Amino acid sequence: MQAEHVIAQVFALYERHGAADYIGEPVSQIEHMSQAAQLAMAEGFDDEVVLAAFFHDIGHICGQGGENMGGYGVVSHERLGADYLRRAGFSERLAKLVEYHVQAKRYLTFSQPDYYDRLSEASRRTLGYQGGVMTADEARAFEQDPLCAVSLRMRHWDEQAKDMHVPVLDLEVLKAKARQLLAA
């Protein structure tokens, strides 16, 4: 029953705030999250990664009232979201993937000089609030993390998940994945 309570609570955030504008992008919060999860599923990733892709920006909606990034969401939303999911009972791997999607942006702006130019205006504006481009030392440390490669995939899904008119995934599919993970 605990899992059902957690699922109801977590997904209620999307029911309450999902239709909100996705911070300077042409899609809503729920459309963005759904598209990120769909991209993970299309590449055949496991349920933890699919849910991390769906939850990656949950810190913007569970951290409402937090410090604002100049109109582009909540400062430290990656940590707020990861901590929220840990408290809810999700795995450390899932929580770290949520947390690392910002680190992946910082890493990619360091390692691929043209990556910054491909970022949306909102992603460019938030980079400064998120620590800016990684240093060489930070990048070397991030490369050693076992979640680095999947975090970089997740970052690409984050950037791609901004298409208008993509049908939203049936949330029951994601709730079923969450049920399985919380029962494990």
Coordinates of N, CA and C in Angstrom, one line a residue:
M1 N 0.8 -1.2 0.0 CA 0.0 0.0 0.0 C 0.9 1.3 0.0
Q2 N 2.0 1.2 0.6 CA 2.9 2.3 0.7 C 3.3 2.7 -0.8
A3 N 3.6 1.8 -1.7 CA 3.9 2.1 -3.0 C 2.7 2.9 -3.7
E4 N 1.5 2.4 -3.5 CA 0.4 3.1 -4.1 C 0.3 4.5 -3.6
H5 N 0.5 4.8 -2.3 CA 0.5 6.1 -1.8 C 1.6 7.0 -2.4
V6 N 2.8 6.5 -2.6 CA 3.9 7.2 -3.2 C 3.5 7.5 -4.6
I7 N 3.0 6.6 -5.4 CA 2.7 6.8 -6.8 C 1.6 7.8 -6.9
A8 N 0.6 7.7 -6.0 CA -0.5 8.7 -6.1 C 0.0 10.1 -5.8
Q9 N 0.9 10.2 -4.8 CA 1.5 11.5 -4.4 C 2.4 12.1 -5.5
V10 N 3.3 11.3 -6.1 CA 4.2 11.8 -7.1 C 3.5 12.2 -8.3
F11 N 2.6 11.3 -8.8 CA 1.9 11.6 -10.1 C 0.9 12.7 -9.9
A12 N 0.4 13.0 -8.7 CA -0.5 14.1 -8.4 C 0.2 15.4 -8.7
L13 N 1.5 15.5 -8.6 CA 2.3 16.7 -8.9 C 2.1 17.0 -10.4
Y14 N 2.1 16.0 -11.2 CA 1.9 16.2 -12.7 C 0.5 16.5 -13.0
E15 N -0.5 16.0 -12.2 CA -1.9 16.3 -12.5 C -2.1 17.7 -12.1
R16 N -1.5 18.2 -11.1 CA -1.7 19.6 -10.6 C -0.9 20.6 -11.5
H17 N 0.4 20.3 -11.8 CA 1.3 21.3 -12.4 C 1.7 20.9 -13.8
G18 N 1.3 19.7 -14.3 CA 1.8 19.3 -15.6 C 1.4 20.1 -16.8
A19 N 0.2 20.8 -16.7 CA -0.2 21.7 -17.9 C 0.5 23.0 -17.9
A20 N 1.3 23.3 -16.8 CA 2.0 24.6 -16.8 C 3.0 24.7 -17.9
D21 N 3.3 25.9 -18.3 CA 4.3 26.1 -19.3 C 5.7 25.5 -18.9
Y22 N 6.4 24.9 -19.8 CA 7.7 24.4 -19.5 C 8.7 25.5 -19.7
I23 N 8.7 26.4 -18.8 CA 9.8 27.4 -18.6 C 10.5 27.9 -19.9
G24 N 9.8 28.6 -20.7 CA 10.4 29.2 -21.8 C 10.4 28.3 -23.0
E25 N 9.8 27.2 -23.0 CA 9.8 26.2 -24.1 C 8.4 26.2 -24.7
P26 N 8.2 25.6 -25.9 CA 6.9 25.6 -26.5 C 6.0 24.5 -26.1
V27 N 6.4 23.7 -25.0 CA 5.6 22.6 -24.5 C 5.3 22.8 -23.0
S28 N 4.3 22.0 -22.6 CA 4.0 22.0 -21.1 C 5.0 21.1 -20.4
Q29 N 4.9 21.2 -19.1 CA 5.8 20.3 -18.2 C 5.5 18.8 -18.5
I30 N 4.2 18.5 -18.6 CA 3.9 17.0 -18.8 C 4.3 16.6 -20.2
E31 N 4.2 17.5 -21.2 CA 4.6 17.1 -22.6 C 6.1 16.9 -22.6
H32 N 6.9 17.7 -21.9 CA 8.3 17.6 -21.9 C 8.7 16.3 -21.2
M33 N 8.2 16.0 -20.0 CA 8.5 14.8 -19.3 C 8.1 13.6 -20.0
S34 N 6.9 13.6 -20.6 CA 6.5 12.4 -21.4 C 7.4 12.1 -22.6
Q35 N 7.7 13.2 -23.3 CA 8.6 13.0 -24.4 C 10.0 12.4 -24.0
A36 N 10.5 12.9 -22.9 CA 11.8 12.4 -22.5 C 11.7 10.9 -22.1
A37 N 10.6 10.5 -21.5 CA 10.4 9.1 -21.1 C 10.2 8.3 -22.4
Q38 N 9.5 8.8 -23.4 CA 9.3 8.1 -24.6 C 10.6 7.8 -25.4
L39 N 11.5 8.8 -25.4 CA 12.8 8.7 -26.0 C 13.6 7.6 -25.3
A40 N 13.5 7.5 -24.0 CA 14.3 6.5 -23.3 C 13.7 5.1 -23.6
M41 N 12.4 5.0 -23.7 CA 11.7 3.7 -24.0 C 12.1 3.3 -25.4
A42 N 12.1 4.3 -26.3 CA 12.4 4.0 -27.7 C 13.8 3.4 -27.9
E43 N 14.7 3.8 -27.0 CA 16.1 3.3 -27.1 C 16.2 2.0 -26.3
G44 N 15.2 1.5 -25.6 CA 15.2 0.3 -24.9 C 15.8 0.3 -23.6
F45 N 15.8 1.4 -22.9 CA 16.4 1.5 -21.6 C 15.5 0.9 -20.5
D46 N 16.1 0.5 -19.4 CA 15.3 -0.1 -18.3 C 14.4 0.9 -17.6
D47 N 13.5 0.3 -16.8 CA 12.4 1.2 -16.2 C 13.0 2.3 -15.3
E48 N 14.1 2.0 -14.6 CA 14.7 3.1 -13.8 C 15.1 4.3 -14.7
V49 N 15.7 4.0 -15.8 CA 16.1 5.1 -16.7 C 14.9 5.8 -17.3
V50 N 13.9 5.0 -17.7 CA 12.7 5.6 -18.3 C 12.0 6.5 -17.2
L51 N 11.9 6.1 -16.0 CA 11.3 6.9 -15.0 C 12.2 8.1 -14.6
A52 N 13.5 7.9 -14.6 CA 14.4 9.1 -14.4 C 14.2 10.1 -15.5
A53 N 14.1 9.7 -16.7 CA 13.8 10.6 -17.8 C 12.5 11.3 -17.6
F54 N 11.5 10.6 -17.2 CA 10.2 11.3 -16.9 C 10.3 12.2 -15.7
F55 N 11.0 11.8 -14.7 CA 11.1 12.6 -13.5 C 12.2 13.7 -13.5
H56 N 13.0 13.8 -14.5 CA 14.2 14.6 -14.5 C 14.0 16.0 -14.0
D57 N 12.8 16.6 -14.3 CA 12.6 18.0 -13.9 C 11.5 18.1 -12.8
I58 N 11.3 17.0 -12.1 CA 10.3 17.0 -11.0 C 10.6 18.1 -10.0
G59 N 11.9 18.5 -9.9 CA 12.3 19.5 -8.9 C 11.6 20.9 -9.2
H60 N 11.3 21.1 -10.4 CA 10.6 22.3 -10.8 C 9.2 22.4 -10.2
I61 N 8.6 21.2 -10.0 CA 7.2 21.2 -9.6 C 7.0 20.7 -8.1
C62 N 8.0 20.0 -7.6 CA 7.9 19.6 -6.2 C 8.7 20.7 -5.3
G63 N 9.5 21.5 -6.0 CA 10.2 22.5 -5.3 C 9.6 23.9 -5.5
Q64 N 8.3 24.0 -5.7 CA 7.7 25.2 -6.0 C 7.9 26.1 -4.7
G65 N 8.2 27.4 -5.0 CA 8.5 28.3 -3.9 C 10.0 28.4 -3.7
G66 N 10.8 27.6 -4.3 CA 12.2 27.7 -4.2 C 12.8 28.9 -4.9
E67 N 14.0 29.2 -4.8 CA 14.7 30.3 -5.5 C 14.5 30.1 -7.0
N68 N 14.2 31.2 -7.7 CA 13.9 31.2 -9.1 C 15.1 31.5 -9.9
M69 N 15.3 30.8 -11.1 CA 16.4 31.1 -12.0 C 15.9 32.1 -13.1
G70 N 15.6 33.3 -12.6 CA 15.3 34.4 -13.6 C 14.1 34.1 -14.4
G71 N 13.1 33.4 -13.9 CA 11.9 33.0 -14.6 C 12.0 31.7 -15.4
Y72 N 13.1 31.0 -15.2 CA 13.3 29.7 -15.9 C 13.4 28.5 -14.9
G73 N 12.5 28.6 -13.9 CA 12.4 27.4 -13.1 C 13.1 27.6 -11.7
V74 N 13.3 26.5 -11.0 CA 13.7 26.5 -9.6 C 15.2 26.2 -9.6
V75 N 16.0 27.1 -8.8 CA 17.4 26.8 -8.6 C 17.6 25.5 -7.9
S76 N 18.6 24.7 -8.4 CA 18.9 23.4 -7.8 C 17.8 22.4 -8.0
H77 N 16.9 22.6 -9.0 CA 15.8 21.6 -9.2 C 16.3 20.2 -9.4
E78 N 17.5 20.0 -9.9 CA 18.0 18.6 -10.0 C 18.2 18.0 -8.7
R79 N 18.7 18.7 -7.7 CA 18.9 18.2 -6.3 C 17.6 18.0 -5.6
L80 N 16.7 19.1 -5.7 CA 15.4 19.0 -5.0 C 14.6 17.8 -5.5
G81 N 14.7 17.6 -6.8 CA 13.9 16.5 -7.4 C 14.5 15.1 -7.0
A82 N 15.8 15.0 -7.0 CA 16.5 13.8 -6.6 C 16.2 13.4 -5.1
D83 N 16.3 14.5 -4.3 CA 16.0 14.2 -2.9 C 14.5 13.9 -2.6
Y84 N 13.6 14.5 -3.4 CA 12.2 14.2 -3.3 C 12.0 12.7 -3.6
L85 N 12.6 12.3 -4.7 CA 12.4 10.9 -5.1 C 13.1 9.9 -4.2
R86 N 14.2 10.2 -3.6 CA 14.8 9.4 -2.6 C 13.9 9.2 -1.4
R87 N 13.4 10.3 -0.9 CA 12.4 10.3 0.2 C 11.2 9.4 -0.1
A88 N 10.8 9.5 -1.4 CA 9.6 8.7 -1.8 C 9.9 7.2 -1.9
G89 N 11.2 6.8 -1.8 CA 11.5 5.4 -1.8 C 12.1 4.9 -3.1
F90 N 12.3 5.8 -4.1 CA 13.0 5.3 -5.4 C 14.4 5.1 -5.1
S91 N 15.0 4.3 -6.1 CA 16.4 3.9 -5.9 C 17.4 5.1 -6.0
E92 N 18.6 4.9 -5.5 CA 19.7 5.8 -5.6 C 20.1 6.1 -7.0
R93 N 20.1 5.0 -7.8 CA 20.4 5.1 -9.3 C 19.4 6.1 -10.0
L94 N 18.2 5.9 -9.8 CA 17.2 6.7 -10.4 C 17.3 8.2 -9.9
A95 N 17.5 8.4 -8.6 CA 17.7 9.7 -8.0 C 18.9 10.4 -8.6
K96 N 20.0 9.7 -8.7 CA 21.3 10.2 -9.2 C 21.1 10.6 -10.7
L97 N 20.4 9.8 -11.5 CA 20.2 10.2 -12.9 C 19.4 11.5 -13.0
V98 N 18.4 11.7 -12.1 CA 17.7 12.9 -12.1 C 18.6 14.1 -11.7
E99 N 19.5 13.8 -10.7 CA 20.4 14.9 -10.3 C 21.4 15.2 -11.4
Y100 N 21.9 14.2 -12.1 CA 23.0 14.3 -13.0 C 22.6 15.0 -14.4
H101 N 21.3 15.1 -14.6 CA 21.0 15.7 -16.0 C 21.5 17.1 -16.1
V102 N 21.7 17.8 -15.0 CA 22.3 19.2 -15.1 C 23.8 19.0 -15.2
Q103 N 24.4 18.1 -14.5 CA 25.8 17.9 -14.6 C 26.2 17.5 -16.0
A104 N 25.3 16.7 -16.7 CA 25.5 16.3 -18.1 C 25.5 17.5 -19.0
K105 N 24.7 18.5 -18.7 CA 24.7 19.7 -19.5 C 26.0 20.5 -19.3
R106 N 26.4 20.6 -18.1 CA 27.7 21.3 -17.8 C 28.8 20.6 -18.4
Y107 N 28.8 19.2 -18.4 CA 29.9 18.4 -19.0 C 29.9 18.6 -20.5
L108 N 28.7 18.5 -21.2 CA 28.7 18.7 -22.6 C 29.1 20.0 -23.1
T109 N 28.8 21.1 -22.3 CA 29.2 22.4 -22.8 C 30.8 22.5 -22.6
F110 N 31.4 21.7 -21.8 CA 32.8 21.7 -21.6 C 33.4 20.9 -22.8
S111 N 32.9 19.7 -23.0 CA 33.5 18.7 -23.9 C 33.2 18.9 -25.4
Q112 N 32.1 19.5 -25.6 CA 31.7 19.7 -27.0 C 31.4 21.2 -27.2
P113 N 32.4 22.0 -27.7 CA 32.3 23.4 -27.8 C 31.0 23.9 -28.6
D114 N 30.5 23.1 -29.5 CA 29.3 23.5 -30.2 C 28.0 23.2 -29.5
Y115 N 28.1 22.5 -28.4 CA 26.9 22.0 -27.7 C 26.1 23.3 -27.1
Y116 N 26.8 24.2 -26.6 CA 26.2 25.4 -26.1 C 25.3 26.1 -27.2
D117 N 25.8 26.1 -28.4 CA 25.0 26.8 -29.5 C 23.7 26.0 -29.8
R118 N 23.7 24.7 -29.5 CA 22.5 23.9 -29.7 C 21.5 23.9 -28.6
L119 N 21.9 24.5 -27.5 CA 20.9 24.6 -26.4 C 19.8 25.6 -26.7
S120 N 18.7 25.4 -26.1 CA 17.6 26.3 -26.2 C 18.0 27.6 -25.4
E121 N 17.3 28.7 -25.6 CA 17.5 29.9 -24.9 C 17.4 29.7 -23.4
A122 N 16.3 29.0 -23.0 CA 16.1 28.7 -21.6 C 17.3 27.9 -21.0
S123 N 17.8 26.9 -21.7 CA 18.9 26.1 -21.2 C 20.1 26.9 -21.1
R124 N 20.3 27.8 -22.0 CA 21.5 28.7 -22.0 C 21.4 29.6 -20.7
R125 N 20.3 30.2 -20.5 CA 20.1 31.1 -19.4 C 20.3 30.4 -18.1
T126 N 19.8 29.2 -17.9 CA 19.9 28.5 -16.6 C 21.3 28.0 -16.4
L127 N 22.2 27.8 -17.4 CA 23.5 27.2 -17.2 C 24.3 28.0 -16.1
G128 N 24.2 29.3 -16.1 CA 24.9 30.1 -15.1 C 24.5 29.8 -13.7
Y129 N 23.2 29.6 -13.5 CA 22.6 29.2 -12.2 C 23.1 27.8 -11.8
Q130 N 23.4 27.0 -12.7 CA 23.7 25.6 -12.5 C 25.2 25.3 -12.3
G131 N 26.0 26.4 -12.2 CA 27.4 26.2 -12.0 C 28.3 26.4 -13.3
G132 N 27.6 26.7 -14.4 CA 28.3 27.1 -15.6 C 29.0 25.8 -16.2
V133 N 29.8 26.1 -17.2 CA 30.6 25.0 -17.9 C 31.5 24.3 -16.9
M134 N 31.6 23.0 -17.0 CA 32.5 22.3 -16.1 C 33.9 22.7 -16.3
T135 N 34.7 22.5 -15.2 CA 36.1 22.6 -15.3 C 36.7 21.3 -15.8
A136 N 37.9 21.3 -16.2 CA 38.6 20.0 -16.7 C 38.6 19.0 -15.6
D137 N 38.8 19.4 -14.4 CA 38.9 18.5 -13.2 C 37.5 17.9 -13.0
E138 N 36.4 18.8 -13.0 CA 35.1 18.3 -12.8 C 34.7 17.3 -13.9
A139 N 35.1 17.6 -15.1 CA 34.8 16.7 -16.3 C 35.4 15.4 -16.1
R140 N 36.7 15.4 -15.7 CA 37.4 14.1 -15.5 C 36.7 13.2 -14.5
A141 N 36.3 13.9 -13.4 CA 35.6 13.2 -12.3 C 34.3 12.6 -12.8
F142 N 33.5 13.4 -13.6 CA 32.2 13.0 -14.1 C 32.4 11.8 -15.0
E143 N 33.4 11.8 -15.8 CA 33.6 10.7 -16.8 C 33.9 9.4 -16.1
Q144 N 34.4 9.5 -14.8 CA 34.6 8.2 -14.0 C 33.4 7.7 -13.4
D145 N 32.3 8.4 -13.3 CA 31.1 8.0 -12.7 C 30.4 6.9 -13.6
P146 N 30.0 5.8 -13.0 CA 29.3 4.8 -13.8 C 28.0 5.2 -14.5
L147 N 27.5 6.3 -14.0 CA 26.2 6.8 -14.6 C 26.5 7.9 -15.7
C148 N 27.7 8.2 -16.0 CA 28.0 9.2 -16.9 C 27.4 9.0 -18.3
A149 N 27.6 7.8 -18.9 CA 27.1 7.6 -20.2 C 25.6 7.7 -20.3
V150 N 24.9 7.1 -19.4 CA 23.4 7.2 -19.5 C 22.9 8.6 -19.1
S151 N 23.7 9.3 -18.3 CA 23.3 10.7 -18.0 C 23.4 11.6 -19.2
L152 N 24.4 11.3 -20.0 CA 24.6 12.1 -21.3 C 23.5 11.8 -22.3
R153 N 23.0 10.5 -22.3 CA 21.8 10.2 -23.2 C 20.6 10.9 -22.6
M154 N 20.4 10.9 -21.3 CA 19.3 11.6 -20.7 C 19.3 13.1 -21.1
R155 N 20.5 13.7 -21.1 CA 20.6 15.1 -21.4 C 20.1 15.3 -22.8
H156 N 20.5 14.4 -23.7 CA 20.1 14.6 -25.1 C 18.5 14.5 -25.2
W157 N 18.0 13.5 -24.5 CA 16.5 13.4 -24.5 C 15.9 14.7 -24.0
D158 N 16.5 15.2 -22.9 CA 16.0 16.5 -22.3 C 15.9 17.6 -23.4
E159 N 17.0 17.7 -24.2 CA 17.0 18.7 -25.3 C 16.0 18.4 -26.4
Q160 N 15.8 17.1 -26.7 CA 14.9 16.7 -27.8 C 13.5 16.8 -27.4
A161 N 13.2 16.7 -26.1 CA 11.8 16.6 -25.6 C 11.1 17.9 -25.6
K162 N 11.1 18.6 -26.7 CA 10.5 20.0 -26.7 C 9.6 20.2 -28.0
D163 N 9.1 19.0 -28.5 CA 8.4 19.1 -29.7 C 6.9 19.3 -29.4
M164 N 6.3 20.2 -30.2 CA 4.8 20.5 -30.0 C 4.1 19.3 -30.6
H165 N 2.9 19.1 -30.1 CA 1.9 18.1 -30.7 C 2.3 16.7 -30.7
V166 N 3.2 16.3 -29.7 CA 3.5 14.9 -29.5 C 2.5 14.4 -28.4
P167 N 1.7 13.3 -28.7 CA 0.8 12.9 -27.7 C 1.5 12.5 -26.4
V168 N 0.9 12.8 -25.3 CA 1.4 12.5 -24.0 C 1.2 11.0 -23.7
L169 N 2.3 10.4 -23.2 CA 2.3 9.0 -22.8 C 1.2 8.7 -21.8
D170 N 0.6 7.5 -21.9 CA -0.4 7.1 -20.9 C 0.3 7.0 -19.5
L171 N 0.0 7.8 -18.6 CA 0.7 7.8 -17.3 C 0.5 6.4 -16.6
E172 N -0.5 5.7 -16.9 CA -0.6 4.3 -16.3 C 0.6 3.4 -16.6
V173 N 1.2 3.6 -17.8 CA 2.4 2.9 -18.2 C 3.5 3.2 -17.2
L174 N 3.7 4.5 -16.9 CA 4.7 4.9 -16.0 C 4.4 4.5 -14.6
K175 N 3.2 4.6 -14.2 CA 2.8 4.2 -12.8 C 3.1 2.7 -12.6
A176 N 2.9 1.9 -13.6 CA 3.2 0.4 -13.6 C 4.7 0.2 -13.4
K177 N 5.5 1.0 -14.1 CA 6.9 0.9 -14.0 C 7.3 1.3 -12.5
A178 N 6.7 2.4 -12.0 CA 7.0 2.8 -10.7 C 6.6 1.8 -9.6
R179 N 5.5 1.2 -9.8 CA 5.0 0.1 -8.9 C 6.1 -1.0 -8.8
Q180 N 6.5 -1.4 -10.0 CA 7.5 -2.5 -10.0 C 8.8 -2.1 -9.3
L181 N 9.3 -0.9 -9.5 CA 10.5 -0.5 -8.9 C 10.4 -0.3 -7.4
L182 N 9.3 0.2 -7.0 CA 9.1 0.4 -5.5 C 8.8 -0.9 -4.8
A183 N 8.4 -1.9 -5.5 CA 8.1 -3.2 -4.9 C 9.4 -4.0 -4.8
A184 N 10.4 -3.7 -5.6 CA 11.7 -4.4 -5.7 C 12.5 -4.2 -4.4

